Coordinates of C-alpha atoms in Angstrom, one line a residue:
X1358 CA 102.6 52.0 -14.9
X1359 CA 99.9 54.6 -14.4
X1360 CA 99.9 57.7 -12.2
X1361 CA 96.4 58.6 -11.1
X1362 CA 94.0 59.7 -8.3
X1363 CA 93.2 56.7 -6.1
X1364 CA 89.8 55.8 -4.8
X1365 CA 89.3 56.0 -1.0
X1366 CA 89.1 52.2 -0.8
X1367 CA 92.3 51.7 -2.9
X1368 CA 94.2 54.2 -0.7
X1369 CA 92.9 52.6 2.5
X1370 CA 93.7 49.1 1.5
X1371 CA 97.2 50.0 0.4
X1372 CA 98.2 52.0 3.5
X1373 CA 96.8 49.4 5.8
X1374 CA 98.7 46.6 4.1
X1375 CA 102.0 48.5 3.6
X1376 CA 104.1 50.2 6.4
X1377 CA 103.0 53.8 6.6
X1378 CA 102.7 56.8 9.0
X1379 CA 99.4 57.4 10.7
X1380 CA 98.9 60.6 8.7
X1381 CA 98.8 58.6 5.6
X1382 CA 95.3 57.3 6.4
X1383 CA 91.7 57.4 5.2
X1384 CA 90.7 59.0 8.4
X1385 CA 92.9 62.0 7.7
X1386 CA 91.8 62.3 4.1
X1387 CA 88.1 62.1 4.9
X1388 CA 88.3 64.8 7.7
X1389 CA 90.4 67.2 5.5
X1390 CA 88.2 66.6 2.5
X1391 CA 85.0 67.2 4.5
X1392 CA 86.2 70.3 6.4
X1393 CA 88.8 72.0 4.2
X1394 CA 88.6 70.2 0.8
X1395 CA 92.4 70.5 0.6
X1396 CA 93.4 66.8 0.5
X1397 CA 94.6 64.7 -2.5
X1398 CA 95.1 61.0 -2.7
X1399 CA 97.4 60.0 -5.6
X1400 CA 99.2 56.8 -6.5
X1401 CA 100.6 54.5 -9.1
X1402 CA 99.2 51.3 -10.5
X1403 CA 101.2 48.6 -12.3
X1404 CA 100.3 47.2 -15.7
X1405 CA 98.0 44.7 -13.9
X1406 CA 96.0 47.4 -12.2
X1407 CA 97.5 46.8 -8.7
X1408 CA 98.3 49.8 -6.6
X1409 CA 102.1 50.0 -5.9
X1410 CA 102.4 53.5 -4.5
X1411 CA 100.1 55.9 -2.7
X1412 CA 100.2 59.3 -1.1
X1413 CA 98.0 61.7 0.7
X1414 CA 99.0 65.3 0.1
X1415 CA 97.4 68.5 1.4
X1416 CA 97.5 72.0 0.1
X1417 CA 97.6 75.5 1.7
X1418 CA 97.5 79.0 0.2
X1419 CA 100.8 80.6 -0.7
X1420 CA 101.3 84.1 -2.2
X1421 CA 97.5 84.5 -2.6
X1422 CA 97.3 82.9 -6.0
X1423 CA 99.3 79.8 -5.5
X1424 CA 99.3 76.7 -3.3
X1425 CA 101.9 74.9 -1.2
X1426 CA 101.7 71.0 -1.1
X1427 CA 102.9 68.8 1.7
X1428 CA 103.3 65.0 1.6
X1429 CA 102.7 64.0 5.3
X1430 CA 105.5 61.4 5.7
X1431 CA 104.7 60.1 2.2
X1432 CA 104.5 58.7 -0.3
X1433 CA 104.0 55.1 0.7
X1434 CA 106.0 52.9 -1.7
X1435 CA 109.1 50.7 -2.1
X1436 CA 111.8 53.4 -2.0
X1437 CA 114.4 51.0 -3.3
X1438 CA 112.5 50.6 -6.6
X1439 CA 114.3 53.3 -8.7
X1440 CA 111.9 53.0 -11.6
X1441 CA 108.9 53.5 -9.4
X1442 CA 110.4 56.4 -7.4
X1443 CA 111.4 58.2 -10.6
X1444 CA 107.9 57.6 -12.2
X1445 CA 106.0 58.8 -9.2
X1446 CA 107.9 62.0 -8.6
X1447 CA 108.0 62.9 -12.3
X1448 CA 104.3 62.5 -12.6
X1449 CA 103.7 64.3 -9.3
X1450 CA 105.3 67.4 -10.8
X1451 CA 103.0 67.3 -13.8
X1452 CA 100.0 67.0 -11.5
X1453 CA 101.1 69.8 -9.2
X1454 CA 101.7 72.2 -12.2
X1455 CA 98.0 71.8 -13.0
X1456 CA 97.1 72.7 -9.3
X1457 CA 98.8 76.1 -9.3
X1458 CA 101.4 74.7 -6.9
X1459 CA 104.2 77.1 -5.8
X1460 CA 106.3 74.4 -4.2
X1461 CA 106.0 71.0 -2.6
X1462 CA 107.6 69.6 0.6
X1463 CA 108.0 65.9 1.0
X1464 CA 109.4 64.1 4.1
X1465 CA 109.4 60.4 3.3
X1466 CA 109.1 57.9 6.2
X1467 CA 112.6 56.6 5.5
X1468 CA 115.0 55.5 8.3
X1469 CA 118.6 56.3 7.4
X1470 CA 120.2 55.1 10.7
X1471 CA 119.2 53.3 13.8
X1472 CA 120.9 54.3 17.0
X1473 CA 121.0 53.2 20.6
X1474 CA 119.3 55.5 23.1
X1475 CA 122.8 57.0 23.8
X1476 CA 123.4 57.8 20.1
X1477 CA 125.7 54.9 19.1
X1478 CA 125.0 53.8 15.5
X1479 CA 123.6 50.3 15.3
X1480 CA 122.7 50.2 11.6
X1481 CA 122.9 52.4 8.6
X1482 CA 120.7 52.1 5.5
X1483 CA 121.7 53.2 2.0
X1484 CA 119.4 56.0 0.9
X1485 CA 121.7 57.7 -1.6
X1486 CA 119.9 56.3 -4.7
X1487 CA 116.6 57.7 -3.6
X1488 CA 118.2 61.1 -2.6
X1489 CA 120.0 61.2 -6.0
X1490 CA 116.7 60.6 -7.9
X1491 CA 114.9 63.4 -6.1
X1492 CA 117.8 65.8 -6.5
X1493 CA 117.9 65.0 -10.3
X1494 CA 114.2 66.0 -10.4
X1495 CA 114.8 69.3 -8.8
X1496 CA 114.2 68.5 -5.1
X1497 CA 116.6 70.0 -2.6
X1498 CA 117.4 68.2 0.6
X1499 CA 117.0 70.5 3.6
X1500 CA 119.8 68.9 5.6
X1501 CA 120.2 66.5 8.6
X1502 CA 118.7 68.6 11.4
X1503 CA 119.2 68.1 15.1
X1504 CA 116.6 69.6 17.5
X1505 CA 113.0 70.6 17.2
X1506 CA 112.2 72.5 14.0
X1507 CA 109.0 74.7 14.0
X1508 CA 108.2 74.0 10.3
X1509 CA 109.2 70.4 10.1
X1510 CA 108.2 67.0 11.4
X1511 CA 110.8 65.7 14.0
X1512 CA 113.6 63.8 12.3
X1513 CA 114.5 61.6 15.3
X1514 CA 112.0 59.1 16.8
X1515 CA 112.3 56.8 19.8
X1516 CA 110.9 53.4 18.9
X1517 CA 110.4 50.2 20.9
X1518 CA 110.3 47.0 18.8
X1519 CA 107.5 44.7 20.1
X1520 CA 107.7 42.0 17.4
X1521 CA 108.0 38.4 18.6
X1522 CA 108.4 39.5 22.2
X1523 CA 106.3 38.5 25.2
X1524 CA 105.3 41.0 27.9
X1525 CA 107.8 39.3 30.2
X1526 CA 110.6 39.6 27.7
X1527 CA 109.8 43.3 27.1
X1528 CA 109.9 43.9 30.9
X1529 CA 113.1 42.0 31.3
X1530 CA 114.8 44.2 28.6
X1531 CA 113.8 47.4 30.3
X1532 CA 116.3 48.9 32.8
X1533 CA 115.9 47.9 36.5
X1534 CA 114.5 51.3 37.6
X1535 CA 111.8 51.3 34.9
X1536 CA 110.7 47.7 35.8
X1537 CA 110.6 48.7 39.5
X1538 CA 108.6 51.8 38.8
X1539 CA 106.0 49.8 36.8
X1540 CA 105.7 47.3 39.6
X1541 CA 105.3 50.1 42.1
X1542 CA 102.4 51.6 40.1
X1543 CA 100.7 48.3 40.4
X1544 CA 101.3 48.2 44.2
X1545 CA 99.9 51.7 44.5
X1546 CA 96.8 50.8 42.5
X1547 CA 97.5 53.4 39.8
X1548 CA 94.8 53.0 37.2
X1549 CA 94.6 54.0 33.5
X1550 CA 91.2 55.2 32.2
X1551 CA 89.9 56.4 28.8
X1552 CA 88.9 60.1 28.4
X1553 CA 86.2 61.0 25.9
X1554 CA 86.5 64.1 23.8
X1555 CA 84.4 66.1 26.3
X1556 CA 87.0 65.4 28.9
X1557 CA 90.0 66.7 26.9
X1558 CA 90.4 69.5 29.4
X1559 CA 91.6 67.0 32.0
X1560 CA 94.4 66.0 29.6
X1561 CA 95.1 69.5 28.6
X1562 CA 95.5 70.7 32.2
X1563 CA 98.3 68.1 32.7
X1564 CA 99.7 68.9 29.2
X1565 CA 100.1 72.6 30.2
X1566 CA 102.1 71.6 33.3
X1567 CA 104.5 69.8 30.9
X1568 CA 104.8 72.9 28.8
X1569 CA 105.6 75.0 31.9
X1570 CA 108.1 72.4 33.2
X1571 CA 110.0 72.1 29.9
X1572 CA 109.6 75.7 28.8
X1573 CA 107.9 75.2 25.4
X1574 CA 104.6 76.1 23.8
X1575 CA 102.9 73.7 21.4
X1576 CA 99.2 73.7 20.7
X1577 CA 95.9 74.8 22.3
X1578 CA 93.0 72.7 23.6
X1579 CA 91.2 72.8 20.2
X1580 CA 94.1 71.1 18.5
X1581 CA 93.8 68.0 20.7
X1582 CA 90.0 67.9 20.2
X1583 CA 90.5 68.1 16.4
X1584 CA 93.1 65.3 16.5
X1585 CA 90.5 63.0 18.2
X1586 CA 87.9 64.0 15.5
X1587 CA 90.3 63.3 12.7
X1588 CA 91.5 59.9 14.0
X1589 CA 88.2 59.1 15.7
X1590 CA 88.5 55.3 15.6
X1591 CA 92.3 55.2 15.8
X1592 CA 93.0 57.6 18.7
X1593 CA 92.8 57.4 22.4
X1594 CA 93.1 59.9 25.2
X1595 CA 94.3 58.1 28.3
X1596 CA 94.8 59.3 31.9
X1597 CA 96.5 57.7 34.8
X1598 CA 94.8 58.2 38.2
X1599 CA 95.2 57.1 41.7
X1600 CA 92.5 56.4 44.3
X1601 CA 94.3 57.4 47.5
X1602 CA 91.8 55.6 49.7
X1603 CA 92.5 52.3 47.9
X1604 CA 96.2 52.9 48.3
X1605 CA 95.8 53.8 51.9
X1606 CA 93.9 50.6 52.6
X1607 CA 96.7 48.6 51.1
X1608 CA 99.3 50.5 53.2
X1609 CA 97.3 49.8 56.3
X1610 CA 97.1 46.1 55.6
X1611 CA 100.9 46.1 55.0
X1612 CA 101.4 48.0 58.2
X1613 CA 99.4 45.5 60.2
X1614 CA 101.3 42.6 58.6
X1615 CA 104.6 44.3 59.7
X1616 CA 103.3 44.7 63.3
X1617 CA 102.4 40.9 63.2
X1618 CA 105.9 40.2 62.0
X1619 CA 107.4 42.2 64.9
X1620 CA 105.4 40.2 67.4
X1621 CA 106.4 36.9 65.8
X1622 CA 110.1 38.0 65.7
X1623 CA 110.0 39.1 69.4
X1624 CA 108.5 35.8 70.5
X1625 CA 111.3 34.0 68.7
X1626 CA 113.8 36.2 70.4
X1627 CA 112.3 35.3 73.8
X1628 CA 113.0 31.7 73.0
X1629 CA 116.6 32.5 72.1
X1630 CA 117.5 35.9 73.7
X1631 CA 121.1 35.9 72.4
X1632 CA 120.2 35.4 68.8
X1633 CA 121.8 38.2 66.8
X1634 CA 119.9 37.1 63.7
X1635 CA 116.5 37.7 65.4
X1636 CA 117.7 41.1 66.8
X1637 CA 118.7 42.2 63.3
X1638 CA 115.4 40.9 61.9
X1639 CA 113.4 42.9 64.5
X1640 CA 115.4 46.1 63.7
X1641 CA 114.8 45.7 60.0
X1642 CA 111.1 45.2 60.5
X1643 CA 110.9 48.2 62.8
X1644 CA 112.6 50.4 60.2
X1645 CA 110.1 49.2 57.6
X1646 CA 107.2 49.8 60.1
X1647 CA 108.5 53.3 60.7
X1648 CA 108.6 54.0 57.0
X1649 CA 105.2 52.5 56.5
X1650 CA 103.7 54.7 59.3
X1651 CA 105.2 57.9 57.8
X1652 CA 103.8 56.9 54.4
X1653 CA 100.3 56.4 55.9
X1654 CA 100.4 59.7 57.6
X1655 CA 101.5 61.4 54.4
X1656 CA 98.7 59.8 52.3
X1657 CA 96.1 60.7 54.9
X1658 CA 97.2 64.4 54.8
X1659 CA 97.2 64.3 51.0
X1660 CA 93.6 63.0 51.0
X1661 CA 92.6 65.9 53.3
X1662 CA 94.2 68.6 51.1
X1663 CA 93.9 67.2 47.5
X1664 CA 91.0 64.8 47.6
X1665 CA 90.6 61.0 47.1
X1666 CA 91.1 60.8 43.3
X1667 CA 94.2 62.3 41.8
X1668 CA 95.0 62.9 38.1
X1669 CA 98.6 61.9 37.6
X1670 CA 99.5 61.9 33.9
X1671 CA 97.6 61.8 30.5
X1672 CA 98.5 61.2 26.9
X1673 CA 97.1 61.3 23.4
X1674 CA 97.8 58.1 21.4
X1675 CA 97.1 57.4 17.7
X1676 CA 97.6 54.0 16.1
X1677 CA 97.4 52.1 12.8
X1678 CA 98.1 48.6 11.8
X1679 CA 101.8 49.2 12.0
X1680 CA 102.5 51.5 15.0
X1681 CA 101.2 52.9 18.3
X1682 CA 102.2 56.6 18.5
X1683 CA 102.7 58.3 21.9
X1684 CA 102.1 61.8 20.6
X1685 CA 101.6 64.3 23.4
X1686 CA 101.5 64.0 27.1
X1687 CA 101.6 65.8 30.4
X1688 CA 101.8 65.1 34.1
X1689 CA 101.5 66.8 37.4
X1690 CA 105.0 67.1 38.9
X1691 CA 103.5 67.3 42.4
X1692 CA 102.6 63.6 42.2
X1693 CA 105.7 62.2 40.5
X1694 CA 106.1 59.7 43.3
X1695 CA 103.0 57.8 41.9
X1696 CA 104.7 57.5 38.5
X1697 CA 101.6 57.7 36.4
X1698 CA 103.6 58.1 33.2
X1699 CA 105.2 54.7 33.7
X1700 CA 101.8 53.1 34.1
X1701 CA 100.5 54.8 31.0
X1702 CA 103.3 53.5 28.9
X1703 CA 103.1 49.9 30.2
X1704 CA 99.3 49.7 29.7
X1705 CA 99.6 51.0 26.1
X1706 CA 102.5 48.7 25.3
X1707 CA 100.3 45.8 26.5
X1708 CA 97.4 47.1 24.4
X1709 CA 99.8 47.2 21.3
X1710 CA 100.8 43.6 22.0
X1711 CA 97.1 42.5 22.3
X1712 CA 96.3 44.2 19.0
X1713 CA 99.3 42.8 17.1
X1714 CA 101.0 46.2 16.7
X1715 CA 104.7 45.6 16.3
X1716 CA 106.1 49.0 17.0
X1717 CA 105.6 51.3 20.0
X1718 CA 106.6 54.8 18.9
X1719 CA 107.6 57.1 21.8
X1720 CA 107.9 59.8 19.1
X1721 CA 110.2 62.7 18.9
X1722 CA 113.6 63.5 20.5
X1723 CA 116.0 66.2 19.5
X1724 CA 118.9 63.9 18.3
X1725 CA 121.2 65.7 20.7
X1726 CA 122.6 62.9 22.9
X1727 CA 124.6 65.0 25.2
X1728 CA 123.7 65.3 28.9
X1729 CA 123.1 69.0 28.3
X1730 CA 120.3 68.3 25.6
X1731 CA 117.1 70.2 26.2
X1732 CA 115.2 66.9 26.3
X1733 CA 117.8 64.9 28.3
X1734 CA 115.2 63.8 30.9
X1735 CA 112.7 62.8 28.2
X1736 CA 115.4 60.8 26.5
X1737 CA 116.3 59.0 29.7
X1738 CA 112.7 58.1 30.4
X1739 CA 112.3 56.6 26.9
X1740 CA 115.7 54.8 27.2
X1741 CA 114.5 53.1 30.3
X1742 CA 111.9 51.1 28.2
X1743 CA 114.7 49.9 26.0
X1744 CA 113.7 52.0 23.0
X1745 CA 116.2 52.6 20.2
X1746 CA 116.3 55.8 18.1
X1747 CA 115.5 56.0 14.4
X1748 CA 116.9 58.8 12.4
X1749 CA 114.9 59.8 9.3
X1750 CA 115.9 61.3 6.0
X1751 CA 114.3 64.7 6.5
X1752 CA 112.7 67.2 4.2
X1753 CA 113.0 67.8 0.4
X1754 CA 111.6 70.9 -1.2
X1755 CA 110.9 71.4 -4.9
X1756 CA 109.9 74.8 -6.4
X1757 CA 107.3 74.3 -9.1
X1758 CA 107.0 78.0 -9.9
X1759 CA 110.6 78.8 -9.5
X1760 CA 110.6 82.6 -9.8
X1761 CA 107.6 83.0 -7.6
X1762 CA 109.0 80.6 -5.1
X1763 CA 112.1 82.7 -4.6
X1764 CA 110.0 85.9 -4.3
X1765 CA 108.0 84.1 -1.6
X1766 CA 111.3 83.1 0.2
X1767 CA 112.4 86.8 0.0
X1768 CA 109.1 88.1 1.4
X1769 CA 109.3 85.6 4.3
X1770 CA 112.9 86.7 5.1
X1771 CA 111.8 90.3 5.2
X1772 CA 109.0 89.4 7.5

């Protein structure tokens, strides 16, 4: 085996053919290399010259004279191949020593347990050999965290398996309320549109509403523009909107049909004045007609106050050959009744199916499955689509310059 720098083409071919996170991509490398010159693509070739492991790592300044390296959910390899794991990480240390590396953080894209959306363990995967190899090489596991960690990638991801399932099967496996909400968005003529990078502020306005609702602060507008630049041909900014005039027209047609149904039922009642069934039918239609009239009045007033076209919800998606990632989103709570978020998810699930992407990754949750969890509502939303939860192995840190690393930790504690 040979540890070496890979060409861009070798790296791209390997990560496209082998399951990998979207950050392990040529797009990411090229953007970082162009703007920051802080990215490295390393790998291993077998004795026949075939690539059998690859990883993008980036560097950042630490303690002025040193660098900190991060693996971005890498490396991409067969983690069950003990010889390969040992060879890669031993040689990575040699490489990092030449790069003035202070320490390296790796967070391999390894699932250790699969759970139901309620936290029940469905499957467990043996990762102890991999963990033991890393620890024998000086890596320290940072623990099995629950919750959002400011300095780490989320360890719990909500994932819907699309493989070998039709759209009808996927809908059938969702809970009743989610299916109903998706159907209602179609009845209300909710549409999903693409936003270009110059329209990112429309997304960001809705994203800020989500921040306020959930009491968190994440990133600024520039971050979302940069993400679109990095993953330019593998990212999409989507927005769900409603044309209230179109919706109003459909309500008015429905209202007219109900009025026709009342007349028809009343004529039948004249033919049979003692028919309890016809009287019940008329009462039911009148109730629906009353509800329809109130809805029409409400939509008319909303058009007057808020305009004809309403932005409901928006989201940033990134995808590769293996997964569609629902990364960041926001919605206007004033318009929850139009359920834009459900329309977004369903349209992007269909897009994934059309493009032979087998996993729809709703992305992070806390891993706290109690009804007091800070993200309980978010978890219930994702659960409705029949997504399971994957628990990942977490972070490993290896000090390369041990004495300086502990000085760095001490300084950061004092700060």
